[in-house]
């Protein structure tokens, strides 16, 4: 099986080649449906790539993931979602509300929701098994390359015990998961989005919890933050590109957006 083979292959550091050499990558852009986020990416988030949404708690990571799911389902009738839930927090009502707010009819909402498959994941071993099964999952549902999206929310909750460790076992799991994501995106042509926590030592600047060792895995790494002074809607958020294979490393790109009570994202006035 894939996860067994990956655990036997343990390079010293994770390589960008595991995710950037995707034979199925197309020119088709993946949109979040949030103008500010789509704008700073400039249409460079492509099918068959990996994107990370990192940020502190309540920074909009899961909500933005849900918005991407809703947008993809509406734009592509062939799209199917494999949602891997590590914390038991998937709430179908959230997705229902976003689709309904997008003027989908009740029948359309139900049809869209029928193309979302959910799996509870509580261990790294289980995650590797599910990533290994993505090929069979796509075949079962006749999902074409470029139409499958894999969501992992929240990846850091599974990998946290191994981050910063110095044992062989710690690196084994980090490498295995990193290579599995590369296999799913690079070999199977599936788009992958995962969420990651972020921490701050001063309450102002944040760093991804999976750190620099992991930084070569995603094609695009976005940091989300929330205005802590907001206690009522619309809520205000910030988004910053920490890494993108399509942008110069020195380029700083950031934007702000708001979220209203119906789940609509819109740029700050």
Short mmCIF file of C-alpha atoms in Angstrom, two decimals:
data_model
loop_
_atom_site.label_atom_id
_atom_site.label_comp_id
_atom_site.label_asym_id
_atom_site.label_seq_id
_atom_site.Cartn_x
_atom_site.Cartn_y
_atom_site.Cartn_z
CA UNK A 1 0.00 0.00 0.00
CA UNK A 2 1.09 3.60 -0.57
CA UNK A 3 1.52 4.56 3.08
CA UNK A 4 3.71 1.52 3.74
CA UNK A 5 5.97 2.37 0.81
CA UNK A 6 6.21 6.03 1.83
CA UNK A 7 7.27 5.23 5.36
CA UNK A 8 10.20 3.31 3.97
CA UNK A 9 11.39 6.34 1.99
CA UNK A 10 12.65 8.91 4.46
CA UNK A 11 14.72 11.73 2.97
CA UNK A 12 16.38 14.18 5.34
CA UNK A 13 14.09 17.02 4.37
CA UNK A 14 10.79 17.32 2.59
CA UNK A 15 11.12 18.19 -1.07
CA UNK A 16 9.02 20.55 -3.15
CA UNK A 17 9.33 18.05 -5.99
CA UNK A 18 6.79 15.84 -4.28
CA UNK A 19 4.07 18.38 -4.93
CA UNK A 20 5.21 20.63 -7.75
CA UNK A 21 5.67 18.03 -10.47
CA UNK A 22 2.04 17.29 -11.16
CA UNK A 23 1.41 15.69 -14.51
CA UNK A 24 -2.31 16.50 -14.23
CA UNK A 25 -1.95 20.19 -13.32
CA UNK A 26 -4.09 22.25 -15.65
CA UNK A 27 -4.52 25.90 -16.42
CA UNK A 28 -7.88 25.85 -14.67
CA UNK A 29 -7.89 28.01 -11.56
CA UNK A 30 -9.47 26.96 -8.28
CA UNK A 31 -11.47 29.80 -6.75
CA UNK A 32 -12.39 30.33 -3.12
CA UNK A 33 -15.31 32.56 -4.01
CA UNK A 34 -13.83 35.30 -1.81
CA UNK A 35 -12.69 38.17 -4.06
CA UNK A 36 -9.87 39.29 -1.75
CA UNK A 37 -8.34 35.81 -1.48
CA UNK A 38 -8.78 35.01 -5.17
CA UNK A 39 -7.36 38.43 -6.01
CA UNK A 40 -4.07 38.07 -4.15
CA UNK A 41 -3.55 34.60 -5.65
CA UNK A 42 -4.13 36.07 -9.10
CA UNK A 43 -5.71 32.89 -10.43
CA UNK A 44 -2.52 30.93 -9.72
CA UNK A 45 -4.12 28.29 -7.48
CA UNK A 46 -4.52 25.51 -10.05
CA UNK A 47 -6.16 22.11 -10.20
CA UNK A 48 -3.77 19.48 -8.88
CA UNK A 49 -2.00 21.79 -6.44
CA UNK A 50 -1.77 21.89 -2.65
CA UNK A 51 -2.81 24.94 -0.64
CA UNK A 52 -2.47 25.54 3.09
CA UNK A 53 -4.72 27.82 5.12
CA UNK A 54 -3.03 28.58 8.42
CA UNK A 55 -4.03 30.87 11.22
CA UNK A 56 -4.92 31.13 14.90
CA UNK A 57 -8.29 29.87 16.19
CA UNK A 58 -11.38 31.67 14.84
CA UNK A 59 -9.44 33.17 11.94
CA UNK A 60 -11.81 31.84 9.27
CA UNK A 61 -9.87 28.78 8.06
CA UNK A 62 -12.76 26.31 8.11
CA UNK A 63 -15.27 28.88 6.87
CA UNK A 64 -13.05 29.75 3.90
CA UNK A 65 -12.60 26.02 3.21
CA UNK A 66 -16.37 25.65 3.17
CA UNK A 67 -16.65 28.58 0.78
CA UNK A 68 -14.18 26.94 -1.59
CA UNK A 69 -16.20 23.70 -1.45
CA UNK A 70 -19.45 25.53 -2.23
CA UNK A 71 -17.86 27.47 -5.08
CA UNK A 72 -16.34 24.33 -6.63
CA UNK A 73 -19.61 22.39 -6.38
CA UNK A 74 -21.56 25.18 -8.06
CA UNK A 75 -19.06 25.77 -10.86
CA UNK A 76 -18.39 22.13 -11.75
CA UNK A 77 -21.16 19.53 -11.75
CA UNK A 78 -18.46 16.84 -12.01
CA UNK A 79 -16.67 18.04 -8.88
CA UNK A 80 -16.60 15.78 -5.83
CA UNK A 81 -15.21 16.55 -2.37
CA UNK A 82 -13.43 14.20 0.03
CA UNK A 83 -13.50 15.96 3.43
CA UNK A 84 -11.19 14.45 6.06
CA UNK A 85 -12.23 15.76 9.48
CA UNK A 86 -9.60 15.41 12.21
CA UNK A 87 -11.50 17.14 15.03
CA UNK A 88 -15.12 16.07 14.48
CA UNK A 89 -16.09 19.66 13.68
CA UNK A 90 -17.56 19.25 10.20
CA UNK A 91 -20.98 20.88 10.25
CA UNK A 92 -23.08 20.24 7.12
CA UNK A 93 -25.38 23.08 8.15
CA UNK A 94 -22.54 25.51 7.52
CA UNK A 95 -22.19 24.32 3.94
CA UNK A 96 -25.98 24.25 3.55
CA UNK A 97 -26.18 27.90 4.63
CA UNK A 98 -23.41 29.00 2.23
CA UNK A 99 -25.05 27.25 -0.71
CA UNK A 100 -28.47 28.64 0.20
CA UNK A 101 -27.02 32.15 0.50
CA UNK A 102 -25.62 31.69 -3.02
CA UNK A 103 -29.21 31.43 -4.30
CA UNK A 104 -29.14 27.68 -4.85
CA UNK A 105 -32.59 26.10 -4.83
CA UNK A 106 -33.31 23.44 -2.17
CA UNK A 107 -32.94 20.71 -4.81
CA UNK A 108 -29.62 22.16 -5.97
CA UNK A 109 -28.36 22.35 -2.40
CA UNK A 110 -29.18 18.70 -1.78
CA UNK A 111 -27.57 17.66 -5.05
CA UNK A 112 -24.41 19.57 -4.20
CA UNK A 113 -24.27 18.14 -0.67
CA UNK A 114 -24.59 14.66 -2.16
CA UNK A 115 -21.17 15.14 -3.76
CA UNK A 116 -19.40 15.66 -0.44
CA UNK A 117 -17.95 12.57 1.25
CA UNK A 118 -16.87 12.90 4.87
CA UNK A 119 -14.43 10.74 6.83
CA UNK A 120 -13.46 11.10 10.49
CA UNK A 121 -9.69 10.91 11.00
CA UNK A 122 -8.10 10.60 14.44
CA UNK A 123 -4.61 9.21 13.74
CA UNK A 124 -1.81 9.66 11.23
CA UNK A 125 -2.15 6.00 10.28
CA UNK A 126 -5.80 6.54 9.41
CA UNK A 127 -4.95 9.67 7.42
CA UNK A 128 -2.36 7.76 5.39
CA UNK A 129 -4.90 5.01 4.73
CA UNK A 130 -7.45 7.52 3.48
CA UNK A 131 -4.93 9.30 1.26
CA UNK A 132 -3.92 5.90 -0.07
CA UNK A 133 -7.57 5.20 -0.89
CA UNK A 134 -8.12 8.40 -2.89
CA UNK A 135 -7.55 6.60 -6.20
CA UNK A 136 -10.23 4.01 -5.37
CA UNK A 137 -12.54 6.75 -4.09
CA UNK A 138 -12.24 8.66 -7.36
CA UNK A 139 -12.79 5.49 -9.40
CA UNK A 140 -15.86 4.53 -7.38
CA UNK A 141 -17.48 7.90 -8.08
CA UNK A 142 -16.05 8.24 -11.61
CA UNK A 143 -14.32 11.51 -10.72
CA UNK A 144 -12.05 12.77 -13.49
CA UNK A 145 -8.62 14.30 -12.77
CA UNK A 146 -9.07 17.97 -12.03
CA UNK A 147 -12.56 17.50 -10.57
CA UNK A 148 -11.61 15.98 -7.21
CA UNK A 149 -10.82 18.09 -4.16
CA UNK A 150 -9.43 16.67 -0.92
CA UNK A 151 -9.88 18.75 2.25
CA UNK A 152 -8.05 18.01 5.52
CA UNK A 153 -9.31 20.02 8.49
CA UNK A 154 -7.19 20.38 10.72
CA UNK A 155 -3.93 18.69 9.65
CA UNK A 156 -1.88 20.12 12.50
CA UNK A 157 -4.00 18.33 15.09
CA UNK A 158 -2.64 15.01 13.80
CA UNK A 159 0.95 16.08 13.16
CA UNK A 160 1.49 18.23 16.28
CA UNK A 161 3.02 15.39 18.35
CA UNK A 162 5.72 14.91 15.70
CA UNK A 163 6.61 18.54 14.91
CA UNK A 164 9.95 19.51 16.38
CA UNK A 165 10.72 15.96 17.41
CA UNK A 166 14.13 14.47 16.87
CA UNK A 167 13.29 10.78 16.77
CA UNK A 168 13.22 8.61 13.66
CA UNK A 169 9.50 8.00 14.24
CA UNK A 170 8.72 11.74 14.25
CA UNK A 171 10.37 12.32 10.87
CA UNK A 172 8.83 9.14 9.51
CA UNK A 173 5.28 10.38 9.95
CA UNK A 174 5.98 13.90 8.72
CA UNK A 175 7.68 12.58 5.59
CA UNK A 176 5.01 9.97 4.97
CA UNK A 177 2.17 12.49 5.13
CA UNK A 178 4.07 15.04 3.04
CA UNK A 179 4.80 12.50 0.34
CA UNK A 180 1.22 11.22 0.43
CA UNK A 181 -0.07 14.73 -0.26
CA UNK A 182 2.38 14.93 -3.13
CA UNK A 183 1.10 11.61 -4.49
CA UNK A 184 -2.57 12.67 -4.28
CA UNK A 185 -1.94 16.00 -6.01
CA UNK A 186 0.98 15.13 -8.28
CA UNK A 187 0.10 11.62 -9.40
CA UNK A 188 -3.68 11.57 -9.05
CA UNK A 189 -4.23 15.18 -10.14
CA UNK A 190 -6.44 16.03 -7.16
CA UNK A 191 -6.54 19.48 -5.61
CA UNK A 192 -5.64 19.40 -1.91
CA UNK A 193 -6.49 21.98 0.75
CA UNK A 194 -5.56 21.55 4.38
CA UNK A 195 -5.81 23.82 7.39
CA UNK A 196 -3.00 24.43 9.86
CA UNK A 197 -2.76 26.26 13.16
CA UNK A 198 -0.52 29.28 13.72
CA UNK A 199 1.08 30.67 16.86
CA UNK A 200 2.33 34.07 17.97
CA UNK A 201 4.82 35.09 20.62
CA UNK A 202 3.81 38.75 20.63
CA UNK A 203 0.13 38.63 19.68
CA UNK A 204 0.81 40.45 16.41
CA UNK A 205 2.85 38.29 14.03
CA UNK A 206 2.01 34.62 13.45
CA UNK A 207 3.98 31.61 12.26
CA UNK A 208 2.52 28.36 10.86
CA UNK A 209 2.52 25.58 13.43
CA UNK A 210 3.94 23.06 10.96
CA UNK A 211 6.93 25.34 10.54
CA UNK A 212 9.77 25.68 8.05
CA UNK A 213 10.40 21.93 7.78
CA UNK A 214 6.95 21.63 6.21
CA UNK A 215 7.05 24.86 4.19
CA UNK A 216 7.99 23.17 0.91
CA UNK A 217 4.89 20.97 0.88
CA UNK A 218 2.14 23.43 -0.19
CA UNK A 219 2.27 25.22 -3.52
CA UNK A 220 0.52 28.13 -1.78
CA UNK A 221 0.54 28.99 1.93
CA UNK A 222 -1.96 31.58 3.18
CA UNK A 223 -2.08 33.08 6.66
CA UNK A 224 -5.49 34.14 7.94
CA UNK A 225 -5.99 36.48 10.88
CA UNK A 226 -9.03 38.11 12.44
CA UNK A 227 -9.56 41.55 13.87
CA UNK A 228 -9.91 40.75 17.58
CA UNK A 229 -11.89 43.93 18.22
CA UNK A 230 -14.80 42.63 16.12
CA UNK A 231 -17.60 41.24 18.26
CA UNK A 232 -20.41 41.74 15.75
CA UNK A 233 -20.94 41.21 12.04
CA UNK A 234 -19.49 41.88 9.60
CA UNK A 235 -16.33 40.24 10.92
CA UNK A 236 -13.05 41.50 9.51
CA UNK A 237 -10.19 39.26 8.46
CA UNK A 238 -6.75 39.58 6.94
CA UNK A 239 -5.08 37.20 4.48
CA UNK A 240 -1.39 37.11 3.58
CA UNK A 241 0.51 34.98 1.08
CA UNK A 242 3.41 33.41 2.96
CA UNK A 243 4.49 31.25 0.02
CA UNK A 244 3.45 30.73 -3.56
CA UNK A 245 5.34 28.97 -6.33
CA UNK A 246 3.88 31.57 -8.69
CA UNK A 247 5.24 34.62 -6.86
CA UNK A 248 8.74 35.89 -6.10
CA UNK A 249 9.79 34.94 -2.58
CA UNK A 250 10.40 38.58 -1.65
CA UNK A 251 6.97 39.77 -2.73
CA UNK A 252 4.63 40.60 0.15
CA UNK A 253 0.99 40.19 -0.79
CA UNK A 254 -1.86 40.76 1.64
CA UNK A 255 -5.51 41.80 1.64
CA UNK A 256 -8.49 42.19 3.94
CA UNK A 257 -12.04 40.94 3.70
CA UNK A 258 -15.27 40.78 5.68
CA UNK A 259 -17.78 38.05 6.48
CA UNK A 260 -21.46 38.80 6.99
CA UNK A 261 -24.14 36.83 8.85
CA UNK A 262 -25.14 34.90 5.72
CA UNK A 263 -21.63 33.67 5.01
CA UNK A 264 -20.87 36.14 2.24
CA UNK A 265 -17.23 37.21 1.85
CA UNK A 266 -16.54 40.67 0.49
CA UNK A 267 -13.58 43.10 0.38
CA UNK A 268 -13.18 45.73 3.09
CA UNK A 269 -14.66 49.07 2.14
#
